[in-house]
Amino acid sequence: MVVTALVLAFAAPLNAQDGPQDYLSALNRVRSQVYVGPLVWHEMLAGYARSYARLRGDCHLILANAPYGKTIAAFFSDDSAVQAVSLWAMVRPQYNYQTNTCAAGTNCLQYTQVVWRKSVSVGCAKVRCDNGGTFFACYYDPKGNIPGERPY
């Protein structure tokens, strides 16, 4: 699976929330926009995300093969789960459902993983980076972005 990481700078949120329900609410709101069923939290996936995120304490986005679908994001400040999901969702306009492709020169695979109909469970983690930023990772099962298949 190919995943492209996104890095953006946002102002630090007040009272950032990063619990399982915060991720689920944000992810399922995006999924509902394309009539895809909700994800459920899976603690084993969250543990997998925590293990991966801890390795990224330097906030360098390095992609690794995994048996699960993955979305990752890094910010230059202490941001929230909702902002990470918003980052993945904001590339929706780059995805063309009719051709099942991303717009030329763009990558929308994080968005298509979020809305992948066959993915039913998710686990996520957030880590503060050594440079003061934040790193987010979410793992999905089953993984999406299967070549030739549409996300929904």
Coordinates of N, CA, C and O in Angstrom, one line a residue:
M1 N 0.8 -1.2 0.0 CA 0.0 0.0 0.0 C 0.9 1.2 0.0 O 1.9 1.3 0.7
V2 N 0.6 2.2 -0.8 CA 1.3 3.4 -0.9 C 0.5 4.5 -0.1 O -0.7 4.7 -0.2
V3 N 1.2 5.2 0.8 CA 0.6 6.2 1.6 C 1.6 7.4 1.5 O 2.8 7.3 1.6
T4 N 1.0 8.6 1.3 CA 1.8 9.8 1.3 C 1.5 10.5 2.6 O 0.4 10.7 3.0
A5 N 2.5 11.0 3.2 CA 2.4 11.8 4.5 C 2.2 13.2 4.2 O 2.7 13.8 3.2
L6 N 1.4 13.9 5.0 CA 1.2 15.3 4.9 C 1.7 16.0 6.1 O 1.6 15.5 7.2
V7 N 2.4 17.1 5.9 CA 2.9 17.9 7.0 C 2.4 19.3 6.9 O 2.6 19.9 5.8
L8 N 1.7 19.8 7.9 CA 1.2 21.2 7.8 C 1.4 21.9 9.2 O 1.5 21.2 10.2
A9 N 1.5 23.2 9.2 CA 1.6 23.9 10.4 C 0.3 24.5 10.8 O -0.3 25.2 10.0
F10 N -0.2 24.3 12.0 CA -1.4 24.9 12.5 C -1.1 25.5 13.9 O -0.2 25.0 14.6
A11 N -1.9 26.4 14.3 CA -1.8 26.9 15.6 C -2.2 25.9 16.6 O -3.1 25.1 16.3
A12 N -1.6 25.8 17.8 CA -1.9 24.8 18.8 C -3.4 25.0 19.2 O -3.8 26.1 19.5
P13 N -4.1 23.9 19.3 CA -5.5 24.0 19.7 C -5.6 24.2 21.2 O -4.7 23.8 22.0
L14 N -6.7 24.8 21.7 CA -7.0 24.9 23.1 C -7.7 23.6 23.5 O -8.6 23.1 22.8
N15 N -7.3 23.0 24.6 CA -7.9 21.8 25.2 C -8.0 20.7 24.1 O -9.1 20.1 23.9
A16 N -6.9 20.4 23.5 CA -6.9 19.3 22.5 C -7.4 18.0 23.1 O -7.0 17.6 24.2
Q17 N -8.2 17.2 22.4 CA -8.7 16.0 22.8 C -8.2 14.9 21.9 O -8.3 15.0 20.7
D18 N -7.7 13.8 22.4 CA -7.0 12.8 21.6 C -7.4 11.4 22.1 O -6.6 10.5 21.9
G19 N -8.6 11.2 22.7 CA -9.0 9.9 23.1 C -9.6 9.1 21.9 O -9.9 9.7 20.9
P20 N -9.9 7.8 22.2 CA -10.5 7.0 21.1 C -11.8 7.6 20.5 O -12.0 7.6 19.3
Q21 N -12.6 8.1 21.4 CA -13.9 8.7 20.9 C -13.7 9.9 20.0 O -14.4 10.2 19.0
D22 N -12.6 10.7 20.3 CA -12.3 11.9 19.4 C -11.9 11.4 18.0 O -12.4 12.0 17.0
Y23 N -11.1 10.4 17.9 CA -10.7 9.9 16.6 C -11.9 9.3 15.9 O -12.2 9.6 14.8
L24 N -12.7 8.4 16.6 CA -13.9 7.8 16.0 C -14.9 8.8 15.5 O -15.4 8.7 14.4
S25 N -15.2 9.8 16.4 CA -16.2 10.8 15.9 C -15.7 11.5 14.7 O -16.5 11.7 13.7
A26 N -14.5 11.9 14.6 CA -14.0 12.7 13.5 C -13.9 11.8 12.2 O -14.3 12.2 11.2
L27 N -13.4 10.6 12.4 CA -13.3 9.6 11.3 C -14.7 9.3 10.7 O -14.9 9.2 9.5
N28 N -15.6 9.0 11.6 CA -16.9 8.5 11.2 C -17.7 9.7 10.6 O -18.6 9.4 9.8
R29 N -17.4 10.9 11.0 CA -18.1 12.0 10.4 C -17.7 12.1 8.9 O -18.5 12.3 8.0
V30 N -16.4 11.9 8.6 CA -15.9 11.9 7.2 C -16.5 10.8 6.5 O -17.0 10.9 5.3
R31 N -16.6 9.6 7.1 CA -17.1 8.4 6.4 C -18.6 8.6 6.1 O -19.1 8.2 5.0
S32 N -19.3 9.2 7.0 CA -20.8 9.4 6.8 C -21.1 10.3 5.6 O -22.1 10.2 5.0
Q33 N -20.1 11.2 5.3 CA -20.3 12.1 4.1 C -20.4 11.3 2.8 O -21.0 11.8 1.8
V34 N -19.9 10.1 2.8 CA -20.0 9.3 1.5 C -20.8 8.0 1.8 O -20.6 7.0 1.1
Y35 N -21.6 8.0 2.9 CA -22.5 6.9 3.3 C -21.8 5.6 3.5 O -22.3 4.6 3.1
V36 N -20.6 5.7 4.2 CA -19.9 4.5 4.6 C -20.1 4.3 6.1 O -20.2 5.3 6.9
G37 N -20.3 3.1 6.5 CA -20.6 2.7 7.9 C -19.5 3.2 8.8 O -18.3 3.4 8.4
P38 N -19.8 3.2 10.1 CA -18.8 3.7 11.1 C -17.7 2.7 11.4 O -17.9 1.5 11.3
L39 N -16.6 3.2 11.8 CA -15.5 2.4 12.3 C -15.7 2.1 13.8 O -16.4 2.9 14.4
V40 N -15.1 1.1 14.3 CA -15.1 0.8 15.7 C -13.7 0.8 16.2 O -12.8 0.5 15.4
W41 N -13.4 1.1 17.4 CA -12.1 1.2 18.0 C -11.6 -0.2 18.3 O -12.3 -1.1 18.8
H42 N -10.3 -0.4 17.9 CA -9.7 -1.7 18.2 C -8.4 -1.5 18.9 O -7.5 -0.9 18.3
E43 N -8.3 -1.9 20.1 CA -7.2 -1.6 21.0 C -5.9 -2.2 20.4 O -4.8 -1.6 20.6
M44 N -5.9 -3.4 19.8 CA -4.7 -4.0 19.2 C -4.2 -3.0 18.1 O -3.0 -2.8 18.0
L45 N -5.0 -2.5 17.3 CA -4.6 -1.5 16.3 C -4.0 -0.3 16.9 O -3.0 0.3 16.4
A46 N -4.6 0.2 18.0 CA -4.1 1.4 18.7 C -2.7 1.1 19.2 O -1.8 1.9 19.2
G47 N -2.5 -0.1 19.8 CA -1.2 -0.5 20.2 C -0.2 -0.5 19.1 O 1.0 -0.1 19.3
Y48 N -0.6 -1.0 18.0 CA 0.3 -1.0 16.8 C 0.6 0.4 16.4 O 1.8 0.8 16.1
A49 N -0.4 1.3 16.4 CA -0.1 2.7 16.1 C 0.8 3.4 17.1 O 1.7 4.2 16.8
R50 N 0.6 3.1 18.4 CA 1.5 3.6 19.5 C 2.9 3.2 19.2 O 3.8 4.0 19.4
S51 N 3.1 1.9 18.9 CA 4.5 1.4 18.7 C 5.1 2.1 17.5 O 6.3 2.6 17.6
Y52 N 4.4 2.3 16.4 CA 4.9 3.0 15.3 C 5.2 4.5 15.6 O 6.2 5.0 15.2
A53 N 4.2 5.1 16.2 CA 4.3 6.5 16.5 C 5.5 6.8 17.4 O 6.2 7.8 17.3
R54 N 5.8 6.0 18.4 CA 6.9 6.2 19.3 C 8.2 6.1 18.5 O 9.2 6.8 18.9
L55 N 8.3 5.4 17.5 CA 9.5 5.3 16.7 C 9.7 6.6 15.9 O 10.8 6.9 15.5
R56 N 8.7 7.4 15.8 CA 8.7 8.7 15.1 C 8.9 9.9 16.0 O 8.4 10.9 15.7
G57 N 9.5 9.7 17.1 CA 9.7 10.8 18.1 C 10.4 12.0 17.4 O 10.3 13.1 17.9
D58 N 11.1 11.8 16.3 CA 11.8 12.9 15.6 C 10.8 13.6 14.6 O 11.2 14.5 14.0
C59 N 9.6 13.0 14.5 CA 8.6 13.6 13.6 C 8.9 13.4 12.1 O 8.3 14.0 11.3
H60 N 10.0 12.7 11.8 CA 10.2 12.4 10.4 C 9.3 11.4 9.9 O 9.2 10.3 10.5
L61 N 8.6 11.7 8.9 CA 7.5 10.7 8.4 C 8.2 9.7 7.5 O 8.6 9.9 6.4
I62 N 8.3 8.5 8.0 CA 8.9 7.4 7.3 C 7.8 6.3 7.2 O 7.2 5.9 8.2
L63 N 7.5 5.9 6.0 CA 6.5 5.0 5.7 C 7.0 3.6 5.8 O 8.1 3.3 5.4
A64 N 6.3 2.7 6.5 CA 6.7 1.3 6.6 C 5.6 0.4 6.2 O 4.4 0.8 6.3
N65 N 5.9 -0.7 5.7 CA 4.9 -1.7 5.3 C 4.2 -2.2 6.6 O 4.9 -2.4 7.6
A66 N 2.9 -2.4 6.5 CA 2.2 -3.0 7.6 C 1.1 -3.8 7.1 O 0.6 -3.6 6.0
P67 N 0.6 -4.8 7.9 CA -0.5 -5.6 7.5 C -1.9 -4.9 7.5 O -2.9 -5.4 7.2
Y68 N -1.8 -3.6 7.9 CA -3.0 -2.8 8.1 C -3.0 -1.6 7.2 O -1.9 -1.1 6.8
G69 N -4.1 -0.9 7.0 CA -4.1 0.3 6.3 C -3.6 1.4 7.3 O -3.7 1.2 8.5
K70 N -3.0 2.5 6.8 CA -2.4 3.5 7.7 C -2.7 4.9 7.1 O -2.6 5.1 5.9
T71 N -2.9 5.8 8.1 CA -2.9 7.2 7.8 C -1.9 7.8 8.8 O -2.0 7.5 10.0
I72 N -1.1 8.8 8.4 CA -0.2 9.4 9.3 C -0.1 10.9 9.0 O -0.5 11.3 7.9
A73 N 0.2 11.7 10.0 CA 0.3 13.1 9.8 C 1.3 13.6 10.9 O 1.4 13.1 12.0
A74 N 2.0 14.7 10.6 CA 2.8 15.4 11.5 C 2.5 16.9 11.5 O 2.2 17.4 10.4
F75 N 2.6 17.5 12.6 CA 2.3 18.9 12.7 C 3.5 19.6 13.4 O 4.2 18.9 14.2
F76 N 3.6 20.9 13.3 CA 4.7 21.6 13.9 C 4.4 22.1 15.3 O 5.1 22.8 15.9
S77 N 3.2 21.8 15.8 CA 2.7 22.2 17.1 C 1.9 21.1 17.7 O 1.8 20.0 17.1
D78 N 1.4 21.3 18.9 CA 0.6 20.3 19.6 C -0.8 20.3 19.1 O -1.6 21.1 19.6
D79 N -1.1 19.5 18.1 CA -2.4 19.5 17.5 C -3.3 18.3 18.0 O -2.8 17.5 18.7
S80 N -4.5 18.3 17.6 CA -5.4 17.3 18.1 C -5.8 16.2 17.1 O -5.5 16.4 15.9
A81 N -6.4 15.1 17.6 CA -6.9 14.1 16.7 C -7.8 14.6 15.6 O -7.7 14.2 14.5
V82 N -8.7 15.5 16.0 CA -9.6 16.1 15.1 C -8.9 16.8 13.9 O -9.3 16.7 12.8
Q83 N -7.8 17.5 14.3 CA -7.1 18.2 13.2 C -6.3 17.2 12.3 O -6.2 17.5 11.1
A84 N -5.8 16.1 12.9 CA -5.2 15.1 12.0 C -6.2 14.5 11.0 O -6.0 14.4 9.8
V85 N -7.4 14.2 11.5 CA -8.4 13.6 10.6 C -8.9 14.7 9.6 O -9.1 14.3 8.4
S86 N -9.0 15.9 10.0 CA -9.3 17.0 9.1 C -8.3 17.1 8.0 O -8.6 17.3 6.8
L87 N -7.0 16.9 8.3 CA -6.0 17.0 7.3 C -6.2 15.9 6.3 O -6.0 16.1 5.1
W88 N -6.5 14.6 6.7 CA -6.7 13.5 5.8 C -7.9 13.8 5.0 O -7.9 13.4 3.8
A89 N -8.9 14.4 5.6 CA -10.2 14.6 4.8 C -10.1 15.7 3.8 O -10.9 15.7 2.8
M90 N -9.3 16.7 4.1 CA -9.3 17.9 3.2 C -8.8 17.6 1.8 O -9.0 18.4 0.9
V91 N -8.2 16.4 1.6 CA -7.8 16.1 0.2 C -9.0 15.4 -0.6 O -8.8 15.0 -1.7
R92 N -10.1 15.3 0.0 CA -11.3 14.7 -0.7 C -11.5 15.3 -2.1 O -11.7 14.5 -3.0
P93 N -11.4 16.6 -2.3 CA -11.6 17.1 -3.7 C -10.6 16.6 -4.7 O -10.8 16.6 -5.9
Q94 N -9.5 16.0 -4.3 CA -8.5 15.5 -5.2 C -8.8 14.1 -5.7 O -8.2 13.6 -6.6
Y95 N -9.8 13.5 -5.0 CA -10.2 12.1 -5.4 C -11.4 12.2 -6.4 O -12.4 12.8 -6.2
N96 N -11.3 11.5 -7.5 CA -12.3 11.4 -8.5 C -12.9 10.0 -8.5 O -12.3 9.0 -8.9
Y97 N -14.2 9.9 -8.0 CA -14.8 8.7 -7.9 C -15.0 8.0 -9.2 O -14.9 6.8 -9.3
Q98 N -15.4 8.8 -10.2 CA -15.7 8.2 -11.5 C -14.5 7.4 -12.1 O -14.7 6.4 -12.7
T99 N -13.3 8.0 -12.0 CA -12.2 7.4 -12.5 C -11.4 6.6 -11.5 O -10.4 5.9 -11.8
N100 N -11.8 6.7 -10.2 CA -11.1 6.1 -9.1 C -9.6 6.4 -9.1 O -8.8 5.6 -8.9
T101 N -9.4 7.7 -9.3 CA -8.0 8.2 -9.3 C -7.9 9.5 -8.5 O -8.9 10.2 -8.3
C102 N -6.6 9.8 -8.2 CA -6.3 11.1 -7.6 C -6.0 12.1 -8.7 O -5.6 11.7 -9.7
A103 N -6.3 13.4 -8.5 CA -6.0 14.4 -9.5 C -4.5 14.3 -9.8 O -3.7 14.0 -8.9
A104 N -4.2 14.7 -11.0 CA -2.8 14.7 -11.5 C -1.9 15.4 -10.5 O -2.2 16.5 -10.1
G105 N -0.8 14.8 -10.2 CA 0.2 15.5 -9.3 C -0.2 15.5 -7.8 O 0.5 16.2 -7.0
T106 N -1.2 14.8 -7.4 CA -1.7 14.8 -6.0 C -1.7 13.4 -5.5 O -1.6 12.4 -6.3
N107 N -1.9 13.3 -4.2 CA -2.1 12.0 -3.6 C -3.2 12.1 -2.6 O -3.2 12.9 -1.7
C108 N -4.2 11.2 -2.8 CA -5.4 11.3 -2.0 C -5.6 10.0 -1.2 O -6.7 9.7 -0.7
L109 N -4.6 9.2 -1.1 CA -4.7 7.8 -0.6 C -5.0 7.8 0.9 O -5.6 6.9 1.4
Q110 N -4.6 8.9 1.6 CA -5.0 8.9 3.1 C -6.5 9.1 3.2 O -7.1 8.5 4.0
Y111 N -7.0 10.0 2.3 CA -8.5 10.2 2.3 C -9.2 8.9 2.0 O -10.2 8.4 2.7
T112 N -8.8 8.2 0.9 CA -9.5 7.0 0.5 C -9.3 5.9 1.6 O -10.2 5.0 1.7
Q113 N -8.2 5.9 2.3 CA -8.2 4.9 3.4 C -9.2 5.2 4.5 O -9.9 4.3 5.0
V114 N -9.3 6.5 4.8 CA -10.3 6.9 5.9 C -11.7 6.4 5.5 O -12.5 5.9 6.3
V115 N -12.1 6.5 4.2 CA -13.4 6.2 3.8 C -13.6 4.8 3.2 O -14.6 4.5 2.6
W116 N -12.5 4.0 3.3 CA -12.6 2.6 2.7 C -13.7 1.8 3.3 O -13.7 1.5 4.5
R117 N -14.7 1.5 2.6 CA -15.9 0.8 3.0 C -15.6 -0.5 3.8 O -16.2 -0.8 4.8
K118 N -14.6 -1.3 3.3 CA -14.4 -2.6 3.9 C -13.6 -2.5 5.2 O -13.5 -3.5 5.9
S119 N -13.0 -1.3 5.5 CA -12.3 -1.1 6.8 C -13.4 -1.0 7.8 O -14.3 -0.2 7.7
V120 N -13.3 -1.7 8.9 CA -14.3 -1.7 9.9 C -13.8 -1.3 11.3 O -14.6 -1.0 12.2
S121 N -12.5 -1.4 11.5 CA -11.9 -1.1 12.8 C -10.7 -0.2 12.6 O -10.0 -0.2 11.6
V122 N -10.4 0.5 13.7 CA -9.3 1.5 13.7 C -8.7 1.6 15.1 O -9.4 1.4 16.1
G123 N -7.4 1.9 15.1 CA -6.7 2.3 16.3 C -5.7 3.4 16.0 O -5.1 3.3 15.0
C124 N -5.6 4.4 16.9 CA -4.8 5.5 16.6 C -3.9 5.9 17.7 O -4.2 5.5 18.9
A125 N -2.9 6.7 17.5 CA -2.0 7.2 18.5 C -1.4 8.5 18.2 O -1.4 8.9 17.0
K126 N -1.1 9.3 19.2 CA -0.5 10.6 19.0 C 0.8 10.6 19.9 O 0.8 10.1 21.0
V127 N 1.9 11.2 19.3 CA 3.1 11.3 20.1 C 3.6 12.7 19.9 O 3.6 13.3 18.8
R128 N 4.1 13.3 21.0 CA 4.8 14.6 21.0 C 6.2 14.3 20.5 O 6.9 13.5 21.0
C129 N 6.6 15.1 19.5 CA 7.9 14.9 18.9 C 9.0 15.7 19.6 O 8.7 16.6 20.4
D130 N 10.2 15.3 19.4 CA 11.3 16.0 20.1 C 11.4 17.5 19.8 O 11.9 18.3 20.6
N131 N 10.9 17.9 18.6 CA 10.9 19.3 18.2 C 9.7 20.1 18.7 O 9.5 21.2 18.2
G132 N 8.8 19.4 19.5 CA 7.6 20.1 20.0 C 6.4 19.9 19.1 O 5.3 20.3 19.5
G133 N 6.6 19.3 18.0 CA 5.4 19.0 17.1 C 4.7 17.7 17.6 O 5.0 17.2 18.7
T134 N 3.8 17.3 16.8 CA 3.0 16.1 17.1 C 3.0 15.2 15.8 O 3.0 15.6 14.7
F135 N 2.9 13.9 16.1 CA 2.9 12.9 15.1 C 1.6 12.0 15.4 O 1.4 11.6 16.5
F136 N 0.8 11.7 14.3 CA -0.4 10.9 14.5 C -0.3 9.7 13.5 O 0.2 9.8 12.4
A137 N -0.7 8.6 14.0 CA -0.8 7.4 13.2 C -2.1 6.7 13.5 O -2.5 6.5 14.7
C138 N -2.9 6.3 12.5 CA -4.1 5.4 12.6 C -3.9 4.2 11.7 O -3.4 4.3 10.6
Y139 N -4.2 3.1 12.3 CA -4.2 1.8 11.5 C -5.6 1.3 11.4 O -6.4 1.4 12.3
Y140 N -5.9 0.7 10.2 CA -7.3 0.3 9.8 C -7.2 -1.2 9.4 O -6.3 -1.6 8.7
D141 N -8.3 -1.9 9.8 CA -8.4 -3.3 9.4 C -9.9 -3.6 8.9 O -10.8 -3.1 9.6
P142 N -10.0 -4.2 7.8 CA -8.9 -4.6 6.8 C -8.4 -3.3 6.1 O -9.1 -2.3 6.1
K143 N -7.2 -3.4 5.6 CA -6.6 -2.2 5.0 C -7.3 -1.9 3.7 O -7.9 -2.8 3.0
G144 N -7.2 -0.7 3.3 CA -7.8 -0.2 2.0 C -6.8 0.0 0.9 O -5.7 -0.5 1.0
N145 N -7.3 0.8 0.0 CA -6.4 1.2 -1.2 C -5.9 0.0 -1.9 O -4.8 -0.1 -2.3
I146 N -6.9 -0.9 -2.2 CA -6.6 -2.1 -3.0 C -6.7 -1.7 -4.4 O -7.7 -1.2 -4.9
P147 N -5.6 -1.9 -5.2 CA -5.6 -1.5 -6.6 C -6.8 -2.1 -7.4 O -7.2 -3.2 -7.2
G148 N -7.5 -1.2 -8.1 CA -8.7 -1.6 -8.9 C -10.0 -1.5 -8.2 O -11.0 -1.7 -8.8
E149 N -10.0 -1.4 -6.8 CA -11.2 -1.3 -6.1 C -11.5 0.2 -5.7 O -10.6 1.0 -5.5
R150 N -12.8 0.5 -5.6 CA -13.2 1.8 -5.2 C -13.3 1.8 -3.7 O -13.7 0.8 -3.1
P151 N -13.1 3.0 -3.0 CA -13.2 3.0 -1.6 C -14.6 2.8 -1.1 O -14.8 2.3 0.0
Y152 N -15.6 3.3 -1.9 CA -17.0 3.2 -1.4 C -17.9 3.1 -2.6 O -17.4 3.2 -3.8

